[in-house]
Each structure stands twice: as structure tokens, then as C-alpha cells.
Amino acid sequence: MAPFLKQTYSQRVANHSNPAAKALLETIERKRSNLCVSVDVTKKADFLRIIEIVGPYVCLVKTHVDIIEDFDFSLVEQLKELSVKHDFQIFEDRKFADIGNTVALQYSSGVYKIASWSHITNAHPVPGPSVITGLSSVGLPLGRGLLLLAEMSTKGSLATGSYTEEAVRMARANRDFVVGFIAQRRMDGLGLAEGSSEANEDFLVLTPGVGLDAKGDSMGQQYRTPREVVLESGCDVIIVGRGIYGKDNGANPEAVREQAERYRAEGWKAYQERIGSD
Ligand code: 5BU
């Protein structure tokens, strides 16, 4: 087992040089939360209301900014203010997947100017290393971090086997900017010979497909519990969307608060058990 699986989040700060990775680990430790809430709603008011409620319980807020129908740039300003007020990082789940030149433009420009406000973003490895070259030309000077999609939570995902291994190799070759993976388990040492010194590399693993009350949805999503994800699979951050704000876009604030607290507690308990300090 990789030795840092038993390290605390704060001990692991020293394993990273990227400022976004360090900030995320520090936030997790400070707030005793490895919970990321994915706020997938289409109205600004719902988006901000949910974040105001869950803010105290999360290390990270994940966005899909392009699904917000009444988007304008003031939303970004408000999101940034909430991230300072409640002490969380921001992760735009953009899943870039084009040639380097195009992803650099998509990341820096357009309506959303993602690089200007999102501490962390992600990319599909499918174009090869050039997707990292393009994104890092924008993000690295700003101190941003990138996650590669090494695996997905959906039924029938094609990101398996040698594709996943290639994703890890791409990350390994770009450690200044690639801070880890979206995956369902730890990726350390994948594709390396047994006993290789590189096998101790510390990548962050952020994991969607987390739910306590459902096993999936009607569109191929599959859920595992925080315990399965953090303790059994060694992942670092649980990503939860509808498990927290339900089917009604978080209309009941007390229910949203309760669920955020519940997932935070479950994720943290699983981590404490993992490092042996429960
Ligand atoms: P849910 O409501 O907890 O199912 O939302 C999960 C979120 O994580 C949603 O925003 C997805 O786009 C995102 N996600 C995922 O579910 N599975 C994946 O493999 C990846 C992202 Br990558």
C-alpha cells in the first residue's frame, strides 16, 4: 500500500508542489471535510442558496457553469465571495477534451473565463498530452491545478484498463500542473514495474458517484458509499450532488444542511479509520 494512504491530509501537503493541490489539502484538514458538493442546478438563485448552506461543510464546490441559464459574470464574483466567506476551493468540472490550442482558449476566454476563478479543473486524456500542454499554458502561471479523468462512475465507461494507465503516465510526466485524477480508486503506481520508486507518487483522487441512499439513477450513474470510496478504495475527496440537494434543487434548506453534515461526517469518519486515528 502507498505509504501516504496512512498520512494525514496536512502531512501530504509536502508531497505536492502545485499551489491548488496544497490549498485543497490544507482546506480539507482545516475544515475536517473531504466533501465536495457538486451544485448541478440551472438557476443562479438555487446555485447560490445551496452553496450558502453547504459552504461550511465542504472543502470544495464543484460547478458546471454552462448549465446555468441566467448566468452573468456577477455570479462568478458571488461564488468567489462565498469561497472566501466559507473557506472552500472551486472546481469547474469542464472535462476539456480538444487540441491544445482550443482548450487553452476555452479555459481562458469565452463567456466563462474559467481559469480566472476555478482553482481546479479537469480534462479527458483522450487527445493525449497536448491537452495538458494547452491547459497548463493558461493555468500554471495562475497557480491552478488539473485533474485527469482516469475513470468514470458511469455504467459501461470506456475509461478502463490501458486507457486508465495511459492517463496516469500522462499525469506523471506533468506533475507541476496535474495534481491528480477523477477516478474510483487510487491510481498510484499504475503501469509501473513492481517496486519502482515512482510508485510512491502522491496523486489526489477525487471521486464522483457517491450516495448513501441510492445505488444509482436512471441514466447510468452508479453510487458507492463514502466508506467504500475513502476507506476501501483509498480516494481522497467524495463528490456528492443530488445526495445532498435532492430532486427539488435544495428547496428545503434544513434538509440540505442535514445532508451536507451527514456526508461530511461519513467522509471524515472513513478517512480517520483509514489513517488509523478513529
Ligand atoms: P450526482 O448528483 O451526485 O450523481 O452528481 C455527480 C456529479 O459528478 C455530476 O456533476 C457529474 O457531472 C459528475 N461526474 C460523475 O458523476 N461521474 C464521473 O465519472 C465524472 C463526473 Br468524471
mmCIF file of C-alpha atoms and ligand atoms in Angstrom:
data_model
loop_
_atom_site.group_PDB
_atom_site.id
_atom_site.type_symbol
_atom_site.label_atom_id
_atom_site.label_comp_id
_atom_site.label_asym_id
_atom_site.label_seq_id
_atom_site.Cartn_x
_atom_site.Cartn_y
_atom_site.Cartn_z
ATOM 1 C CA MET A 1 0.000 0.000 0.000
ATOM 2 C CA ALA A 2 1.217 3.510 -0.779
ATOM 3 C CA PRO A 3 2.609 4.986 2.481
ATOM 4 C CA PHE A 4 0.697 8.252 2.206
ATOM 5 C CA LEU A 5 -2.576 6.339 2.478
ATOM 6 C CA LYS A 6 -1.799 6.440 6.180
ATOM 7 C CA GLN A 7 -0.634 10.064 6.069
ATOM 8 C CA THR A 8 -2.913 12.873 7.172
ATOM 9 C CA TYR A 9 -4.066 15.410 4.614
ATOM 10 C CA SER A 10 -1.782 18.010 6.190
ATOM 11 C CA GLN A 11 1.237 15.692 6.076
ATOM 12 C CA ARG A 12 0.567 15.227 2.385
ATOM 13 C CA VAL A 13 0.845 18.959 1.634
ATOM 14 C CA ALA A 14 4.630 18.482 1.498
ATOM 15 C CA ASN A 15 4.255 15.850 -1.245
ATOM 16 C CA HIS A 16 2.856 18.483 -3.611
ATOM 17 C CA SER A 17 4.367 21.498 -5.357
ATOM 18 C CA ASN A 18 1.223 22.758 -7.100
ATOM 19 C CA PRO A 19 -0.447 25.615 -5.134
ATOM 20 C CA ALA A 20 -4.001 24.413 -5.862
ATOM 21 C CA ALA A 21 -3.199 20.922 -4.560
ATOM 22 C CA LYS A 22 -1.590 22.347 -1.422
ATOM 23 C CA ALA A 23 -4.527 24.696 -0.814
ATOM 24 C CA LEU A 24 -7.037 21.876 -1.213
ATOM 25 C CA LEU A 25 -5.212 19.606 1.247
ATOM 26 C CA GLU A 26 -4.867 22.467 3.738
ATOM 27 C CA THR A 27 -8.562 23.310 3.416
ATOM 28 C CA ILE A 28 -9.553 19.675 3.940
ATOM 29 C CA GLU A 29 -7.527 19.500 7.144
ATOM 30 C CA ARG A 30 -8.629 22.917 8.457
ATOM 31 C CA LYS A 31 -12.319 22.180 7.907
ATOM 32 C CA ARG A 32 -12.097 18.451 8.695
ATOM 33 C CA SER A 33 -14.002 17.883 5.470
ATOM 34 C CA ASN A 34 -13.193 15.753 2.440
ATOM 35 C CA LEU A 35 -16.594 16.580 0.956
ATOM 36 C CA CYS A 36 -17.002 18.287 -2.397
ATOM 37 C CA VAL A 37 -20.550 19.289 -3.286
ATOM 38 C CA SER A 38 -21.457 19.259 -6.962
ATOM 39 C CA VAL A 39 -24.006 22.048 -7.488
ATOM 40 C CA ASP A 40 -25.780 20.979 -10.677
ATOM 41 C CA VAL A 41 -28.707 23.384 -10.835
ATOM 42 C CA THR A 42 -29.780 25.678 -13.638
ATOM 43 C CA LYS A 43 -30.785 28.873 -11.807
ATOM 44 C CA LYS A 44 -28.405 31.364 -10.208
ATOM 45 C CA ALA A 45 -30.593 31.752 -7.142
ATOM 46 C CA ASP A 46 -30.660 27.987 -6.445
ATOM 47 C CA PHE A 47 -26.926 27.732 -7.074
ATOM 48 C CA LEU A 48 -26.051 30.480 -4.597
ATOM 49 C CA ARG A 49 -28.583 29.340 -1.998
ATOM 50 C CA ILE A 50 -27.246 25.768 -1.970
ATOM 51 C CA ILE A 51 -23.643 26.967 -1.715
ATOM 52 C CA GLU A 52 -24.516 29.332 1.134
ATOM 53 C CA ILE A 53 -25.954 26.351 3.047
ATOM 54 C CA VAL A 54 -23.308 23.717 2.274
ATOM 55 C CA GLY A 55 -20.332 26.111 2.368
ATOM 56 C CA PRO A 56 -19.358 25.469 5.998
ATOM 57 C CA TYR A 57 -19.268 21.683 5.431
ATOM 58 C CA VAL A 58 -17.204 21.411 2.245
ATOM 59 C CA CYS A 59 -13.583 21.688 1.156
ATOM 60 C CA LEU A 60 -14.544 22.155 -2.478
ATOM 61 C CA VAL A 61 -17.516 23.280 -4.566
ATOM 62 C CA LYS A 62 -17.813 21.682 -7.995
ATOM 63 C CA THR A 63 -19.591 23.569 -10.750
ATOM 64 C CA HIS A 64 -20.916 23.014 -14.261
ATOM 65 C CA VAL A 65 -21.101 26.698 -15.048
ATOM 66 C CA ASP A 66 -22.516 26.106 -18.544
ATOM 67 C CA ILE A 67 -25.800 24.678 -17.218
ATOM 68 C CA ILE A 68 -26.802 27.931 -15.513
ATOM 69 C CA GLU A 69 -29.488 29.541 -17.668
ATOM 70 C CA ASP A 70 -29.379 33.056 -16.210
ATOM 71 C CA PHE A 71 -25.572 33.187 -15.994
ATOM 72 C CA ASP A 72 -23.799 36.516 -15.944
ATOM 73 C CA PHE A 73 -20.352 37.325 -14.644
ATOM 74 C CA SER A 74 -21.682 38.701 -11.337
ATOM 75 C CA LEU A 75 -22.331 35.056 -10.431
ATOM 76 C CA VAL A 76 -18.606 34.385 -10.553
ATOM 77 C CA GLU A 77 -17.977 37.338 -8.243
ATOM 78 C CA GLN A 78 -20.559 35.987 -5.798
ATOM 79 C CA LEU A 79 -19.105 32.481 -5.991
ATOM 80 C CA LYS A 80 -15.644 33.863 -5.248
ATOM 81 C CA GLU A 81 -17.015 35.803 -2.258
ATOM 82 C CA LEU A 82 -18.685 32.650 -0.910
ATOM 83 C CA SER A 83 -15.444 30.712 -1.353
ATOM 84 C CA VAL A 84 -13.658 33.244 0.863
ATOM 85 C CA LYS A 85 -16.501 33.524 3.375
ATOM 86 C CA HIS A 86 -16.862 29.758 3.827
ATOM 87 C CA ASP A 87 -13.252 28.784 3.071
ATOM 88 C CA PHE A 88 -13.635 26.359 0.165
ATOM 89 C CA GLN A 89 -11.885 25.879 -3.176
ATOM 90 C CA ILE A 90 -13.653 25.897 -6.561
ATOM 91 C CA PHE A 91 -13.586 23.123 -9.174
ATOM 92 C CA GLU A 92 -15.198 23.714 -12.572
ATOM 93 C CA ASP A 93 -15.946 20.226 -13.920
ATOM 94 C CA ARG A 94 -15.368 21.278 -17.546
ATOM 95 C CA LYS A 95 -13.932 17.992 -18.850
ATOM 96 C CA PHE A 96 -11.817 19.595 -21.572
ATOM 97 C CA ALA A 97 -11.131 17.230 -24.480
ATOM 98 C CA ASP A 98 -9.798 19.061 -27.566
ATOM 99 C CA ILE A 99 -6.485 20.065 -29.140
ATOM 100 C CA GLY A 100 -4.142 22.180 -27.038
ATOM 101 C CA ASN A 101 -4.868 25.461 -28.782
ATOM 102 C CA THR A 102 -8.636 25.076 -28.456
ATOM 103 C CA VAL A 103 -8.647 24.025 -24.799
ATOM 104 C CA ALA A 104 -6.349 26.958 -23.941
ATOM 105 C CA LEU A 105 -8.954 29.308 -25.447
ATOM 106 C CA GLN A 106 -11.894 27.502 -23.819
ATOM 107 C CA TYR A 107 -10.128 27.679 -20.447
ATOM 108 C CA SER A 108 -9.010 31.329 -20.603
ATOM 109 C CA SER A 109 -11.679 33.023 -22.691
ATOM 110 C CA GLY A 110 -15.281 32.927 -23.890
ATOM 111 C CA VAL A 111 -18.219 33.708 -21.634
ATOM 112 C CA TYR A 112 -16.899 31.894 -18.567
ATOM 113 C CA LYS A 113 -13.148 32.658 -18.346
ATOM 114 C CA ILE A 114 -12.829 29.520 -16.198
ATOM 115 C CA ALA A 115 -9.125 29.900 -15.421
ATOM 116 C CA SER A 116 -9.750 33.276 -13.791
ATOM 117 C CA TRP A 117 -11.837 31.789 -10.943
ATOM 118 C CA SER A 118 -11.630 27.978 -10.821
ATOM 119 C CA HIS A 119 -8.762 26.673 -8.696
ATOM 120 C CA ILE A 120 -9.042 23.218 -10.194
ATOM 121 C CA THR A 121 -10.445 21.908 -13.461
ATOM 122 C CA ASN A 122 -10.326 18.606 -15.322
ATOM 123 C CA ALA A 123 -9.670 17.109 -18.724
ATOM 124 C CA HIS A 124 -10.229 13.887 -20.605
ATOM 125 C CA PRO A 125 -6.902 12.274 -21.554
ATOM 126 C CA VAL A 126 -8.350 11.237 -24.924
ATOM 127 C CA PRO A 127 -6.459 13.888 -27.003
ATOM 128 C CA GLY A 128 -3.110 12.819 -25.468
ATOM 129 C CA PRO A 129 -0.552 15.030 -23.650
ATOM 130 C CA SER A 130 -1.313 18.087 -25.802
ATOM 131 C CA VAL A 131 -4.475 18.709 -23.797
ATOM 132 C CA ILE A 132 -2.238 19.229 -20.741
ATOM 133 C CA THR A 133 0.177 21.429 -22.687
ATOM 134 C CA GLY A 134 -2.680 23.670 -23.785
ATOM 135 C CA LEU A 135 -4.337 23.945 -20.383
ATOM 136 C CA SER A 136 -1.100 24.390 -18.447
ATOM 137 C CA SER A 137 -0.066 27.299 -20.704
ATOM 138 C CA VAL A 138 -3.022 29.145 -19.162
ATOM 139 C CA GLY A 139 -3.401 27.578 -15.724
ATOM 140 C CA LEU A 140 0.137 27.064 -14.482
ATOM 141 C CA PRO A 141 1.056 30.801 -14.336
ATOM 142 C CA LEU A 142 -2.163 31.336 -12.332
ATOM 143 C CA GLY A 143 -1.340 28.580 -9.835
ATOM 144 C CA ARG A 144 -4.206 26.376 -10.998
ATOM 145 C CA GLY A 145 -4.334 22.574 -10.919
ATOM 146 C CA LEU A 146 -5.641 19.924 -13.305
ATOM 147 C CA LEU A 147 -7.264 16.536 -12.711
ATOM 148 C CA LEU A 148 -7.277 13.917 -15.448
ATOM 149 C CA LEU A 149 -10.348 11.747 -15.906
ATOM 150 C CA ALA A 150 -8.770 8.342 -15.445
ATOM 151 C CA GLU A 151 -12.056 6.577 -14.711
ATOM 152 C CA MET A 152 -15.748 7.447 -14.657
ATOM 153 C CA SER A 153 -18.582 6.415 -12.360
ATOM 154 C CA THR A 154 -20.991 5.506 -15.142
ATOM 155 C CA LYS A 155 -22.059 2.039 -16.273
ATOM 156 C CA GLY A 156 -20.139 0.917 -19.358
ATOM 157 C CA SER A 157 -17.419 3.595 -19.086
ATOM 158 C CA LEU A 158 -14.647 3.154 -21.672
ATOM 159 C CA ALA A 159 -12.050 4.695 -19.330
ATOM 160 C CA THR A 160 -10.616 1.406 -18.074
ATOM 161 C CA GLY A 161 -7.525 -0.760 -18.447
ATOM 162 C CA SER A 162 -4.763 0.607 -20.656
ATOM 163 C CA TYR A 163 -6.644 3.921 -21.143
ATOM 164 C CA THR A 164 -6.559 4.499 -17.388
ATOM 165 C CA GLU A 165 -2.867 3.514 -17.278
ATOM 166 C CA GLU A 166 -2.047 5.983 -20.054
ATOM 167 C CA ALA A 167 -3.850 8.697 -18.110
ATOM 168 C CA VAL A 168 -1.581 8.016 -15.146
ATOM 169 C CA ARG A 169 1.523 8.143 -17.364
ATOM 170 C CA MET A 170 0.392 11.492 -18.755
ATOM 171 C CA ALA A 171 -0.083 12.810 -15.228
ATOM 172 C CA ARG A 172 3.304 11.501 -14.109
ATOM 173 C CA ALA A 173 5.004 13.417 -16.922
ATOM 174 C CA ASN A 174 3.279 16.680 -15.917
ATOM 175 C CA ARG A 175 3.408 16.740 -12.134
ATOM 176 C CA ASP A 176 3.685 20.531 -11.922
ATOM 177 C CA PHE A 177 0.158 21.003 -13.249
ATOM 178 C CA VAL A 178 -1.614 17.630 -12.982
ATOM 179 C CA VAL A 179 -2.434 17.203 -9.310
ATOM 180 C CA GLY A 180 -4.440 14.013 -9.534
ATOM 181 C CA PHE A 181 -7.403 12.210 -11.011
ATOM 182 C CA ILE A 182 -11.090 11.826 -11.167
ATOM 183 C CA ALA A 183 -11.205 8.118 -10.510
ATOM 184 C CA GLN A 184 -12.882 5.417 -8.488
ATOM 185 C CA ARG A 185 -9.736 4.176 -6.662
ATOM 186 C CA ARG A 186 -6.112 5.141 -6.067
ATOM 187 C CA MET A 187 -4.009 5.319 -9.198
ATOM 188 C CA ASP A 188 -0.534 5.316 -7.648
ATOM 189 C CA GLY A 189 1.981 3.093 -9.274
ATOM 190 C CA LEU A 190 -0.405 2.074 -12.049
ATOM 191 C CA GLY A 191 1.536 0.886 -15.093
ATOM 192 C CA LEU A 192 4.853 0.854 -13.210
ATOM 193 C CA ALA A 193 7.047 -2.156 -12.508
ATOM 194 C CA GLU A 194 6.725 -3.676 -9.042
ATOM 195 C CA GLY A 195 8.938 -1.819 -6.539
ATOM 196 C CA SER A 196 9.550 1.191 -8.799
ATOM 197 C CA SER A 197 10.474 4.296 -6.796
ATOM 198 C CA GLU A 198 7.837 6.259 -8.677
ATOM 199 C CA ALA A 199 5.155 4.025 -7.158
ATOM 200 C CA ASN A 200 5.048 6.247 -4.073
ATOM 201 C CA GLU A 201 3.832 9.274 -6.018
ATOM 202 C CA ASP A 202 1.064 11.126 -4.228
ATOM 203 C CA PHE A 203 -1.800 11.952 -6.587
ATOM 204 C CA LEU A 204 -5.089 13.340 -5.294
ATOM 205 C CA VAL A 205 -8.096 11.203 -6.163
ATOM 206 C CA LEU A 206 -11.473 12.925 -6.315
ATOM 207 C CA THR A 207 -14.412 10.585 -6.698
ATOM 208 C CA PRO A 208 -17.923 11.209 -8.022
ATOM 209 C CA GLY A 209 -20.681 8.627 -7.889
ATOM 210 C CA VAL A 210 -21.185 8.855 -4.117
ATOM 211 C CA GLY A 211 -24.539 8.325 -2.424
ATOM 212 C CA LEU A 212 -25.799 6.900 0.844
ATOM 213 C CA ASP A 213 -29.444 6.344 -0.053
ATOM 214 C CA ALA A 214 -29.427 5.241 -3.712
ATOM 215 C CA LYS A 215 -27.384 2.819 -5.818
ATOM 216 C CA GLY A 216 -27.687 4.865 -8.996
ATOM 217 C CA ASP A 217 -30.022 6.855 -11.213
ATOM 218 C CA SER A 218 -31.972 6.039 -14.384
ATOM 219 C CA MET A 219 -29.195 7.384 -16.651
ATOM 220 C CA GLY A 220 -26.261 5.141 -15.813
ATOM 221 C CA GLN A 221 -24.888 6.848 -12.721
ATOM 222 C CA GLN A 222 -23.613 4.390 -10.083
ATOM 223 C CA TYR A 223 -23.224 5.259 -6.391
ATOM 224 C CA ARG A 224 -20.933 3.925 -3.695
ATOM 225 C CA THR A 225 -20.825 4.991 -0.064
ATOM 226 C CA PRO A 226 -18.192 7.352 1.409
ATOM 227 C CA ARG A 227 -16.823 4.377 3.329
ATOM 228 C CA GLU A 228 -16.351 2.295 0.169
ATOM 229 C CA VAL A 229 -14.775 5.238 -1.623
ATOM 230 C CA VAL A 230 -12.436 6.610 1.067
ATOM 231 C CA LEU A 231 -11.648 3.601 3.235
ATOM 232 C CA GLU A 232 -11.870 0.666 0.832
ATOM 233 C CA SER A 233 -10.726 2.381 -2.383
ATOM 234 C CA GLY A 234 -8.347 4.956 -0.854
ATOM 235 C CA CYS A 235 -9.848 8.016 -2.557
ATOM 236 C CA ASP A 236 -9.307 11.473 -1.060
ATOM 237 C CA VAL A 237 -12.401 13.557 -1.789
ATOM 238 C CA ILE A 238 -16.021 12.457 -2.131
ATOM 239 C CA ILE A 239 -18.084 14.346 -4.708
ATOM 240 C CA VAL A 240 -21.802 14.439 -3.939
ATOM 241 C CA GLY A 241 -24.540 16.193 -5.878
ATOM 242 C CA ARG A 242 -28.161 15.064 -5.677
ATOM 243 C CA GLY A 243 -27.498 13.104 -2.491
ATOM 244 C CA ILE A 244 -27.256 16.495 -0.799
ATOM 245 C CA TYR A 245 -29.758 18.752 -2.526
ATOM 246 C CA GLY A 246 -32.233 16.110 -3.708
ATOM 247 C CA LYS A 247 -34.571 16.278 -6.655
ATOM 248 C CA ASP A 248 -36.065 19.675 -5.789
ATOM 249 C CA ASN A 249 -32.874 21.755 -6.176
ATOM 250 C CA GLY A 250 -32.480 22.064 -2.431
ATOM 251 C CA ALA A 251 -35.849 23.689 -1.776
ATOM 252 C CA ASN A 252 -35.702 22.649 1.879
ATOM 253 C CA PRO A 253 -32.639 24.385 3.365
ATOM 254 C CA GLU A 254 -32.658 22.392 6.583
ATOM 255 C CA ALA A 255 -32.656 19.106 4.624
ATOM 256 C CA VAL A 256 -29.701 20.318 2.540
ATOM 257 C CA ARG A 257 -27.797 21.327 5.668
ATOM 258 C CA GLU A 258 -28.515 17.976 7.310
ATOM 259 C CA GLN A 259 -27.317 16.010 4.279
ATOM 260 C CA ALA A 260 -24.151 18.107 3.936
ATOM 261 C CA GLU A 261 -23.378 17.499 7.574
ATOM 262 C CA ARG A 262 -24.122 13.781 7.173
ATOM 263 C CA TYR A 263 -21.858 13.302 4.132
ATOM 264 C CA ARG A 264 -19.099 15.391 5.734
ATOM 265 C CA ALA A 265 -19.239 13.227 8.849
ATOM 266 C CA GLU A 266 -19.282 9.958 6.870
ATOM 267 C CA GLY A 267 -16.386 11.006 4.644
ATOM 268 C CA TRP A 268 -14.299 12.142 7.592
ATOM 269 C CA LYS A 269 -15.017 9.036 9.640
ATOM 270 C CA ALA A 270 -13.894 6.830 6.736
ATOM 271 C CA TYR A 271 -10.675 8.858 6.418
ATOM 272 C CA GLN A 272 -9.944 8.654 10.140
ATOM 273 C CA GLU A 273 -10.424 4.924 10.007
ATOM 274 C CA ARG A 274 -8.092 4.759 7.014
ATOM 275 C CA ILE A 275 -5.258 6.611 8.728
ATOM 276 C CA GLY A 276 -5.922 4.711 11.961
ATOM 277 C CA SER A 277 -6.845 7.644 14.184
ATOM 278 C CA ASP A 278 -10.504 6.963 14.943
HETATM 279 P P1 5BU B 1 -24.674 13.263 -8.569
HETATM 280 O O1 5BU B 1 -25.908 14.090 -8.456
HETATM 281 O O2 5BU B 1 -24.009 13.006 -7.202
HETATM 282 O O3 5BU B 1 -24.890 11.974 -9.324
HETATM 283 O O4 5BU B 1 -23.667 14.179 -9.420
HETATM 284 C C1 5BU B 1 -22.378 13.750 -9.764
HETATM 285 C C2 5BU B 1 -21.589 14.868 -10.404
HETATM 286 O O5 5BU B 1 -20.287 14.385 -10.702
HETATM 287 C C3 5BU B 1 -22.155 15.401 -11.713
HETATM 288 O O6 5BU B 1 -21.865 16.787 -11.761
HETATM 289 C C4 5BU B 1 -21.355 14.695 -12.791
HETATM 290 O O7 5BU B 1 -21.155 15.513 -13.932
HETATM 291 C C5 5BU B 1 -20.040 14.445 -12.115
HETATM 292 N N1 5BU B 1 -19.350 13.205 -12.545
HETATM 293 C C6 5BU B 1 -19.862 11.953 -12.317
HETATM 294 O O8 5BU B 1 -20.948 11.799 -11.749
HETATM 295 N N2 5BU B 1 -19.166 10.846 -12.719
HETATM 296 C C7 5BU B 1 -17.979 10.935 -13.341
HETATM 297 O O9 5BU B 1 -17.360 9.915 -13.649
HETATM 298 C C8 5BU B 1 -17.472 12.228 -13.571
HETATM 299 C C9 5BU B 1 -18.176 13.338 -13.172
HETATM 300 BR BR1 5BU B 1 -15.869 12.386 -14.379
#
